[in-house]
C-alpha positions as semicolon CSV with decimal commas, in nm:
position;residue;x (nm);y (nm);z (nm)
1;K;0,003;0,011;0,031
2;A;0,230;0,250;0,090
3;L;0,469;0,178;-0,242
4;E;0,117;0,259;-0,429
5;R;0,076;0,559;-0,226
6;H;0,432;0,678;-0,303
7;R;0,376;0,570;-0,696
8;K;0,049;0,807;-0,686
9;D;0,131;1,101;-0,456
10;G;0,527;1,090;-0,475
11;K;0,543;1,086;-0,075
12;P;0,837;0,960;0,064
13;L;0,860;0,597;0,165
14;K;0,941;0,523;0,560
15;C;1,098;0,184;0,706
16;K;0,941;-0,017;0,954
17;Q;1,082;0,143;1,235
18;C;0,955;0,488;1,139
19;V;0,604;0,374;1,081
20;A;0,604;0,207;1,406
21;A;0,737;0,532;1,595
22;D;0,467;0,711;1,410
23;E;0,218;0,460;1,549
24;Q;0,329;0,505;1,904
25;T;0,313;0,854;1,944
26;E;-0,025;0,869;1,776
27;R;-0,142;0,613;2,027
28;E;0,006;0,848;2,314
29;K;-0,118;1,121;2,137
30;A;-0,485;0,970;2,161
31;A;-0,417;0,842;2,551
32;K;-0,361;1,226;2,630
33;R;-0,678;1,313;2,462
34;K;-0,859;1,058;2,639
35;G;-0,922;1,257;2,953
36;D;-1,014;1,582;2,742
37;D;-1,374;1,456;2,632
38;D;-1,452;1,254;2,969
39;N;-1,850;1,402;2,977
40;S;-2,026;1,079;3,001
41;N;-2,035;0,814;3,289
42;E;-2,078;0,539;3,059
43;T;-1,833;0,208;3,172
44;R;-1,771;-0,111;2,976
45;K;-1,616;-0,442;3,073
46;C;-1,300;-0,466;2,876
47;A;-1,254;-0,811;2,639
48;G;-0,885;-0,778;2,674
49;K;-0,663;-0,935;2,968
50;C;-0,733;-0,716;3,189
51;E;-1,107;-0,782;3,209
52;K;-1,156;-0,461;3,410
53;V;-1,465;-0,202;3,415
54;L;-1,336;0,107;3,255
55;P;-1,480;0,430;3,176
56;K;-1,578;0,492;2,787
57;A;-1,271;0,751;2,775
58;S;-1,046;0,457;2,847
59;F;-1,151;0,294;2,494
60;N;-1,080;0,445;2,135
61;R;-1,321;0,496;1,928
62;N;-1,282;0,228;1,705
63;Q;-1,298;-0,040;1,968
64;Y;-1,576;0,141;2,185
65;S;-1,782;0,080;1,861
66;K;-1,721;-0,303;1,848
67;G;-1,979;-0,321;2,160
68;E;-2,019;-0,464;2,484
69;G;-1,783;-0,814;2,514
70;K;-1,599;-0,725;2,263
71;S;-1,388;-0,386;2,302
72;R;-1,063;-0,380;2,450
73;C;-0,932;-0,088;2,625
74;R;-0,630;0,115;2,494
75;D;-0,396;-0,049;2,722
76;C;-0,481;-0,401;2,617
77;V;-0,466;-0,289;2,237
78;E;-0,122;-0,170;2,320
79;Q;-0,020;-0,460;2,506
80;S;-0,177;-0,681;2,204
81;V;0,040;-0,468;1,970
82;K;0,349;-0,513;2,134
83;D;0,294;-0,901;2,170
84;E;0,176;-0,957;1,808
85;S;0,518;-0,750;1,703
86;A;0,719;-0,962;1,911
87;N;0,590;-1,283;1,794
88;Q;0,640;-1,182;1,441
89;Q;0,997;-1,104;1,540
90;K;1,069;-1,439;1,674
91;S;0,885;-1,643;1,412
92;K;1,146;-1,439;1,148
93;E;1,419;-1,531;1,353
94;E;1,328;-1,914;1,363
95;K;1,275;-1,913;0,990
96;I;1,622;-1,761;0,941
97;T;1,810;-1,979;1,180
98;A;1,596;-2,291;0,969
99;A;1,751;-2,115;0,666
100;R;2,116;-2,127;0,787
101;K;2,052;-2,501;0,900
102;K;1,933;-2,589;0,549
103;V;2,259;-2,384;0,410
104;D;2,471;-2,593;0,582
105;D;2,323;-2,920;0,511
106;A;2,327;-2,808;0,159
107;K;2,708;-2,692;0,175
108;R;2,787;-3,063;0,294
109;S;2,606;-3,249;0,067
110;G;2,836;-3,052;-0,207
111;K;2,571;-2,995;-0,472
112;A;2,555;-2,681;-0,635
113;H;2,162;-2,598;-0,694
114;L;2,092;-2,711;-0,354
115;I;2,350;-2,484;-0,244
116;L;2,218;-2,206;-0,461
117;V;1,864;-2,261;-0,336
118;A;1,941;-2,256;0,024
119;E;2,140;-1,929;-0,032
120;S;1,896;-1,777;-0,232
121;E;1,575;-1,831;0,070
122;L;1,864;-1,748;0,344
123;A;1,914;-1,389;0,163
124;A;1,531;-1,342;0,067
125;L;1,478;-1,409;0,435
126;E;1,734;-1,147;0,583
127;A;1,643;-0,887;0,335
128;E;1,257;-0,910;0,429
129;K;1,370;-0,862;0,788
130;V;1,623;-0,593;0,713
131;T;1,365;-0,412;0,465
132;G;1,022;-0,524;0,532
133;L;0,951;-0,601;0,192
134;K;0,862;-0,935;0,110
135;P;1,035;-1,090;-0,224
136;I;0,895;-1,100;-0,527
137;K;0,901;-1,436;-0,736
138;L;0,949;-1,413;-1,120
139;S;0,746;-1,594;-1,336
140;A;0,838;-1,817;-1,628
141;G;0,721;-1,553;-1,872
142;R;0,853;-1,554;-2,214
143;G;1,217;-1,593;-2,182
144;R;1,429;-1,836;-2,371
145;G;1,311;-2,181;-2,429
146;R;0,995;-2,091;-2,250
147;G;0,641;-1,989;-2,401
148;S;0,511;-2,097;-2,718
149;G;0,709;-2,221;-3,004
150;G;1,005;-2,217;-2,807
151;G;1,104;-2,592;-2,875
152;R;1,327;-2,776;-3,164
153;G;1,166;-2,786;-3,496
154;R;0,891;-2,544;-3,384
155;G;1,037;-2,265;-3,552
156;R;0,949;-2,139;-3,932
157;G;0,770;-2,324;-4,157
158;V;0,585;-2,580;-3,915
159;G;0,202;-2,586;-4,039
160;R;0,246;-2,380;-4,354
161;R;0,283;-2,642;-4,595
């Protein structure tokens, strides 16, 4: 989505850390604003981990609109974002570790094509970790030896007699 916006509007691209920092500052601003509109005495039980009965000001607009039993307070939402981020990071580290093991196994086998495949997968995972961009698999397309009319004996003159 960010790349599409960049191409459409010319806005600069942001790295994952910058995006996360912007989200954090936005949540902090929202937490500061929550006391400003505390004119109602409505309360609701948080459906998150805390399960506390809290005033309406403790919920953001999106969560509060979900209704009783489904809405989570700001603190629970913040904690779940942190937990999800930690789980994703752990999963990426596990994939990289498995890819490194695959590279070692391929090197022990001594087969060049297995080494190439394993090194490519490792490089893609490490690049995704750094940039946040997933690799794009190129299709077979109409390159050499592929597509229609690409084999021996099917060049000029076939079927024209």
